[in-house]
Coordinates of N, CA, C and O in Angstrom, one line a residue:
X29 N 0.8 -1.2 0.0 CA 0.0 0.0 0.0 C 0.9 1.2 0.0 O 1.7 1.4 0.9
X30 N 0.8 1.8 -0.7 CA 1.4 3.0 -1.1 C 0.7 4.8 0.2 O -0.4 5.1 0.6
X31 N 2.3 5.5 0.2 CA 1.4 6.5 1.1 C 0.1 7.2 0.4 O -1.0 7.5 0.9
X32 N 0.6 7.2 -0.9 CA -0.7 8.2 -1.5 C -1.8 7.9 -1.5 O -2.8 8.6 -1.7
X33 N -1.8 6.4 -1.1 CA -3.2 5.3 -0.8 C -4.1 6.1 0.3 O -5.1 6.7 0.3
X34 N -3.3 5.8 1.3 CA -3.5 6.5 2.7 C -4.2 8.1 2.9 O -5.2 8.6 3.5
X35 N -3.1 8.5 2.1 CA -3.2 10.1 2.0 C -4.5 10.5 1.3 O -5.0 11.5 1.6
X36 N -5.3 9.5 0.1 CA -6.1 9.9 -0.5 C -7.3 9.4 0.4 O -8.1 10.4 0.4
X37 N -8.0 8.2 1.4 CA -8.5 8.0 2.1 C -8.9 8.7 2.8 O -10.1 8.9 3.0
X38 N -7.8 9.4 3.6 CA -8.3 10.6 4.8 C -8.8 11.2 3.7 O -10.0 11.0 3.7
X39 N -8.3 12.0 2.7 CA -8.9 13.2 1.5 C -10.2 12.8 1.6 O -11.1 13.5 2.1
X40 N -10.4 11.9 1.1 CA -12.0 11.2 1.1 C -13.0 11.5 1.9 O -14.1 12.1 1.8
X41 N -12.1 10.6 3.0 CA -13.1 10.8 4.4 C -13.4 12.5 4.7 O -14.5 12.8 4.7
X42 N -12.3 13.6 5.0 CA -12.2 14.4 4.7 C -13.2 15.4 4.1 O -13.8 16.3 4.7
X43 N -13.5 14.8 2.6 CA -14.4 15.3 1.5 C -16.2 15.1 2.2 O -17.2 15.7 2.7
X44 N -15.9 13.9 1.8 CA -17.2 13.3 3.0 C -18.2 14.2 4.3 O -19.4 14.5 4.5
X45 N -17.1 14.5 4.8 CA -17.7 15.6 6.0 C -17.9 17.0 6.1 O -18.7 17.5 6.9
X46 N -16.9 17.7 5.0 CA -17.4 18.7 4.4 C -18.9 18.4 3.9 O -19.9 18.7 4.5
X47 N -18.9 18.0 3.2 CA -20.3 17.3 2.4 C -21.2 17.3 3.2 O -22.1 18.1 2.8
X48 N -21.5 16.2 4.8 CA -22.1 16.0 5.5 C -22.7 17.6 6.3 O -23.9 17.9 6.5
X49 N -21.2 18.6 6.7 CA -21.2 19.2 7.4 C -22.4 20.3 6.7 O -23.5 20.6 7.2
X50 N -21.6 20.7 5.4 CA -22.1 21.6 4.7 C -23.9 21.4 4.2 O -24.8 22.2 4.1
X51 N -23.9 19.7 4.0 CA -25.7 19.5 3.9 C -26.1 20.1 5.3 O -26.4 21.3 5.2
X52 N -26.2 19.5 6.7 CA -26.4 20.0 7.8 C -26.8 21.7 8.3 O -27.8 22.2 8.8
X53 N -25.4 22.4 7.7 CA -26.1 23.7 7.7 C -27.1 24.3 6.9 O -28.1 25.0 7.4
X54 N -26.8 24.0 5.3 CA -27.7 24.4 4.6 C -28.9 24.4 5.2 O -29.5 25.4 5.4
X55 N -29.4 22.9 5.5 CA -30.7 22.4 6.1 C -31.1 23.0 7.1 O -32.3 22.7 7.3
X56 N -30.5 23.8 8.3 CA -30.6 24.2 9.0 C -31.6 24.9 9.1 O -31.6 25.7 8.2
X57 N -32.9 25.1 10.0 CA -34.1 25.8 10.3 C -33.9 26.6 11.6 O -32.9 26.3 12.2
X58 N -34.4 27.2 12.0 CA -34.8 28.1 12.9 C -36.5 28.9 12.9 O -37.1 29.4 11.9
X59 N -36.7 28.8 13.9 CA -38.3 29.9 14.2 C -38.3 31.2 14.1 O -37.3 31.8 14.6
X60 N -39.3 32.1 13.5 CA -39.1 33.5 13.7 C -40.5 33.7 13.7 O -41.3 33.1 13.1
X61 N -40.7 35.0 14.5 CA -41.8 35.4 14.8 C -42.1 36.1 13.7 O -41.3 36.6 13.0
X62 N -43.8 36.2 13.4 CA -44.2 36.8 12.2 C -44.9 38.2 12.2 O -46.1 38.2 12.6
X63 N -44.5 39.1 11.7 CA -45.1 40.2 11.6 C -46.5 41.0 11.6 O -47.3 40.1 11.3
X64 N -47.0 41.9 11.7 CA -48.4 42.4 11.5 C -47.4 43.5 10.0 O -46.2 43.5 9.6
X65 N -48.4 44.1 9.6 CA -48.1 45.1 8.4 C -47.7 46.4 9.3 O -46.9 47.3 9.1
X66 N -48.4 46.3 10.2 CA -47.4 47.4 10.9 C -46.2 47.5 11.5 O -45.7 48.6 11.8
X67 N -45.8 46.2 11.7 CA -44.6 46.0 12.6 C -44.4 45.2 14.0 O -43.4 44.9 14.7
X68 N -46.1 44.9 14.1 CA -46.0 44.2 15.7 C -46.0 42.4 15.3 O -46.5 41.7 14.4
X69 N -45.4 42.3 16.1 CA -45.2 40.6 15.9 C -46.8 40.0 16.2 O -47.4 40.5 17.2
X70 N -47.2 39.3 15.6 CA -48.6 38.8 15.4 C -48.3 37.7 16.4 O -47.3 37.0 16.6
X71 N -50.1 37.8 17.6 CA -50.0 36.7 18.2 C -50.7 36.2 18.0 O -51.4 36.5 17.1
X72 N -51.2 34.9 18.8 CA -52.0 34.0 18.2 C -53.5 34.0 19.3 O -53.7 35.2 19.2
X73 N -54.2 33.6 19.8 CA -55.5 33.2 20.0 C -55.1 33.1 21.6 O -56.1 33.3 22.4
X74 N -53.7 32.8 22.3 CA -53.7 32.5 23.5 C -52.7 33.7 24.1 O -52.3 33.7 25.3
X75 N -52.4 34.5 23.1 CA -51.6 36.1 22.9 C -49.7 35.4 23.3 O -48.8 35.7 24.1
X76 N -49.8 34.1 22.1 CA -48.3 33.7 21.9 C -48.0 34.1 20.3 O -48.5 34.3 19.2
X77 N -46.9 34.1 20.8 CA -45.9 34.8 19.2 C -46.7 33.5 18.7 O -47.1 32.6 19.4
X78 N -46.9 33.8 17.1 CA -47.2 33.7 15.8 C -44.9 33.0 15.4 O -43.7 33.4 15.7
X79 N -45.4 32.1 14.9 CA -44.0 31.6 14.8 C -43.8 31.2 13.0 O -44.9 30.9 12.5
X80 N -42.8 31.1 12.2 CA -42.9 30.3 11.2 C -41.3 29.8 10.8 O -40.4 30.5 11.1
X81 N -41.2 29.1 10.4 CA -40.0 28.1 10.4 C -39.3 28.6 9.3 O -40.0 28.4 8.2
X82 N -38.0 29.3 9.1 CA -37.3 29.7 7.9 C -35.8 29.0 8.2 O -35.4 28.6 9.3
X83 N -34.9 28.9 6.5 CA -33.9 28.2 6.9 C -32.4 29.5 7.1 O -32.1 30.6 6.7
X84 N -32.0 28.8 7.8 CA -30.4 30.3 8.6 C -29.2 29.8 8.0 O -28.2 29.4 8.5
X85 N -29.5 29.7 7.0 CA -28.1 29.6 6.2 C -27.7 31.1 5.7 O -28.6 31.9 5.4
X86 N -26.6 31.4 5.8 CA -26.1 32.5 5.2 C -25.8 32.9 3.8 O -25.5 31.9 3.2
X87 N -25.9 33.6 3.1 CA -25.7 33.9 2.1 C -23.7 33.6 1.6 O -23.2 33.2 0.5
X88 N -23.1 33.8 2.6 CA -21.8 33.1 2.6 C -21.7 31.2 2.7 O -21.0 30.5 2.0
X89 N -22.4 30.9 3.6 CA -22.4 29.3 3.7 C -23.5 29.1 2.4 O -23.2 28.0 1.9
X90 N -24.5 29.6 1.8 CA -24.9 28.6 0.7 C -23.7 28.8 -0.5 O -23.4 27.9 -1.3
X91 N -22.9 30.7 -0.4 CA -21.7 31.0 -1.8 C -20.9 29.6 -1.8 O -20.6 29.1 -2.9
X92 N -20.7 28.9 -0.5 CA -19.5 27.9 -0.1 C -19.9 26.7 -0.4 O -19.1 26.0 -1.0
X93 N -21.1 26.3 0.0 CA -21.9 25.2 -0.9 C -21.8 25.0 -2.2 O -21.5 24.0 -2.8
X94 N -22.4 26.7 -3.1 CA -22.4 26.1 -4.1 C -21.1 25.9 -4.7 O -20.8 24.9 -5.4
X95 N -20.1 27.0 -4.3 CA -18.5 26.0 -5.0 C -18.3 24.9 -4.6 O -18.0 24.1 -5.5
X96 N -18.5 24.5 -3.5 CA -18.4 23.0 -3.1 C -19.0 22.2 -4.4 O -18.3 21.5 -5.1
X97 N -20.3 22.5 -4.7 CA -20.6 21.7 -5.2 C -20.5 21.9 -7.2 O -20.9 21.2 -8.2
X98 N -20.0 23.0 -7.2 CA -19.3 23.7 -8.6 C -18.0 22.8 -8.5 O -17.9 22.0 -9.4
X99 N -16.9 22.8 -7.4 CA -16.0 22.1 -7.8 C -15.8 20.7 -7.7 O -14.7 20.1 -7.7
X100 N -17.0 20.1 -7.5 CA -17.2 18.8 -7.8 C -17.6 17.9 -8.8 O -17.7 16.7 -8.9
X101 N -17.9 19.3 -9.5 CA -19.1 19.0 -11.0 C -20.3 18.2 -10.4 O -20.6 17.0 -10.6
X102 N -20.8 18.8 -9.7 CA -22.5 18.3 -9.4 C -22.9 19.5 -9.5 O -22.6 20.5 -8.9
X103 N -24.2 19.3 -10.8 CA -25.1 20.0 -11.2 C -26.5 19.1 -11.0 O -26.8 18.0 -10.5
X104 N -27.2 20.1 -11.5 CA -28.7 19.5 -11.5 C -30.4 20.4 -12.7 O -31.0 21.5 -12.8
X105 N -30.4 19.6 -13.1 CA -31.5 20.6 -14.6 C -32.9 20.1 -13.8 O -33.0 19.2 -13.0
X106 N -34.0 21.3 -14.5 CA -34.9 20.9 -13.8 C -35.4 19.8 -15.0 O -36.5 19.5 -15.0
X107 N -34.7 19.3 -15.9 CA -35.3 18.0 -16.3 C -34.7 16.7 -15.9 O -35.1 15.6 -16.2
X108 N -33.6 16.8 -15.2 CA -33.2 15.7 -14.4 C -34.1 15.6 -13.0 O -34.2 14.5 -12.3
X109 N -34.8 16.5 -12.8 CA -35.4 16.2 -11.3 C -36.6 17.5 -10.3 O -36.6 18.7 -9.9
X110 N -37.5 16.4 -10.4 CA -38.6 17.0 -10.2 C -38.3 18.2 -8.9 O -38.9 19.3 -9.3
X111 N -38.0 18.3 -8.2 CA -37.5 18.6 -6.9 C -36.6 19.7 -7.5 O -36.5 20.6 -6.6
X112 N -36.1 20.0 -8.2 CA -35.4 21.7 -8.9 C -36.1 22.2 -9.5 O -36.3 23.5 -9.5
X113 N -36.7 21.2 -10.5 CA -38.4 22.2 -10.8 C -38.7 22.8 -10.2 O -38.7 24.0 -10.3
X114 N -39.5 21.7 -8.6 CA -40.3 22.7 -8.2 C -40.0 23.5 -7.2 O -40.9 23.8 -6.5
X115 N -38.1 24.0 -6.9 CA -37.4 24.9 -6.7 C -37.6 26.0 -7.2 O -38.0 27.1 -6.7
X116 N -37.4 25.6 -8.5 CA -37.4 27.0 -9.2 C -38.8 27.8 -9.4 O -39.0 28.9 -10.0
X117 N -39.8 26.9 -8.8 CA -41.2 27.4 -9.1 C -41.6 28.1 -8.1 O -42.2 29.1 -8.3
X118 N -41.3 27.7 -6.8 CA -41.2 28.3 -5.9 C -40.0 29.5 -5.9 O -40.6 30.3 -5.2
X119 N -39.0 30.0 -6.2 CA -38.5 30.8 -6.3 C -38.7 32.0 -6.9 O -38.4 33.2 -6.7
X120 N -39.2 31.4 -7.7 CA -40.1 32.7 -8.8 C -41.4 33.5 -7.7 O -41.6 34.6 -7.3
X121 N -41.7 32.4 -7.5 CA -43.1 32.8 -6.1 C -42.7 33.8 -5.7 O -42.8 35.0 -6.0
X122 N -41.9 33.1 -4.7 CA -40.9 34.0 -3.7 C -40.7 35.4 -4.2 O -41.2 36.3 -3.5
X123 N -39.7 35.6 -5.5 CA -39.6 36.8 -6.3 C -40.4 37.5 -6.5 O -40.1 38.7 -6.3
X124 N -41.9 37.2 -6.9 CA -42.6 38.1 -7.1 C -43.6 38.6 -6.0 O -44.2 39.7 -6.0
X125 N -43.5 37.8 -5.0 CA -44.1 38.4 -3.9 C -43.0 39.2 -3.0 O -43.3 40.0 -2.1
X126 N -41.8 38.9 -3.2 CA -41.3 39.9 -2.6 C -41.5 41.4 -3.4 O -41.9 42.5 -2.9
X127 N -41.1 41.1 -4.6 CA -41.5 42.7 -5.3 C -42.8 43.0 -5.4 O -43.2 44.0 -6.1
X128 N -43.7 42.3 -4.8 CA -44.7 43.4 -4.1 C -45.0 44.2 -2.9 O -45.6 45.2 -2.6
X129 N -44.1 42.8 -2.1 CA -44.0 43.2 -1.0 C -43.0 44.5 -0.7 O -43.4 45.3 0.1
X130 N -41.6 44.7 -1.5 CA -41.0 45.7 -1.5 C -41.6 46.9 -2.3 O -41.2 48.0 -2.0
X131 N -42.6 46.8 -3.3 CA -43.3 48.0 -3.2 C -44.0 48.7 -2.8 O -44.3 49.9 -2.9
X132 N -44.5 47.4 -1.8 CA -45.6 47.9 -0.7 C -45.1 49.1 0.3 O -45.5 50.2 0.8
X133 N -43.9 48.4 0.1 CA -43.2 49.1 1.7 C -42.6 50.6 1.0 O -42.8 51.6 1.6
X134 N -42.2 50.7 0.2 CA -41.8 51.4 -0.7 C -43.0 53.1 -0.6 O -42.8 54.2 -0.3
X135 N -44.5 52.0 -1.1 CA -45.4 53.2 -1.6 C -45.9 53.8 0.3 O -46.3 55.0 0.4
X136 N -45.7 53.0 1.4 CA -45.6 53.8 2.9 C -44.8 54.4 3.1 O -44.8 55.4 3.8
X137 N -43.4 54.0 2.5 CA -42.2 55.2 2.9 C -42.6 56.1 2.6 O -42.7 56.8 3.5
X138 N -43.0 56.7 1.1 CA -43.0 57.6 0.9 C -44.6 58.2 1.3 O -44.6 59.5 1.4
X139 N -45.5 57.8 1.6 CA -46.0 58.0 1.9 C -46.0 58.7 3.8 O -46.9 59.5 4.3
X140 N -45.2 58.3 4.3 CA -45.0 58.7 5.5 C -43.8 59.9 5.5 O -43.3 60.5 6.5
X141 N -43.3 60.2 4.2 CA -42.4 61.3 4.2 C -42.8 62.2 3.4 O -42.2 63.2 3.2
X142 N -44.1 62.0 2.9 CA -44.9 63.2 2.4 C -45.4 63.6 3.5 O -45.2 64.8 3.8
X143 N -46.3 62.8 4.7 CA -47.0 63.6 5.6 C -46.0 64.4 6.9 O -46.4 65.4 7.5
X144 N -44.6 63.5 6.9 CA -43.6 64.3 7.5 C -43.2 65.6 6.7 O -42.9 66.8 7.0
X145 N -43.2 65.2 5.9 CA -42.9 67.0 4.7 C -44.2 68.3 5.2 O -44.0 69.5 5.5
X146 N -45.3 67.6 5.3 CA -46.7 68.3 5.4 C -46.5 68.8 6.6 O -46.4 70.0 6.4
X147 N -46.3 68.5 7.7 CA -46.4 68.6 9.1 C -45.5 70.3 9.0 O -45.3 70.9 10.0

């Protein structure tokens, strides 16, 4: 058995747990409390926070994922797999309700700095 044998093993094992580590965070969830349109955290029926489950990955740990998985050559088409489909279907969602939601907020800014102008 040669060292390079060895040496590539650990690399492996190594590779492996990156892999494991980096799925792990990705997947990572956390609770956050959910808003009113005004700003107060919405309670529920028993006057407990209003909760909804989002994932806490950073915008740095998914950059590092996707090279991870850029310099692995693992790709994925949404005709290889239903599940990037309906990724990307939902992402679009996402997109367009946020740009309503950001114009929403948008058309009260300004509307709250016209009536501060008025004042």
């Amino acid at each position: 058995m040669s060292k390079n044998a060895a040496k590539e093993g650990v690399l492996g094992g190594l590779h492996e747990l990156v892999a494991q580590v980096l799925a792990a965070q990705v997947g990572n969830t956390v609770r956050v409390p959910v808003f009113t349109p005004e700003g107060e955290i919405e309670l529920d029926e028993h006057d407990q926070p209003v909760t909804v489950e989002v994932y806490d990955a950073s915008p740095q740990l998914l950059a590092t994922a996707i090279k991870f998985l850029k310099d692995n050559e693992i790709t994925a088409t949404a005709e290889q797999s239903e599940e990037v489909s309906n990724l990307e279907d939902e992402v679009a969602k996402k997109r367009a309700a946020n740009k309503v939601r950001k114009d929403e907020m948008r058309k009260r800014r300004d509307e709250a700095n016209k009536k501060l102008e008025s004042q």
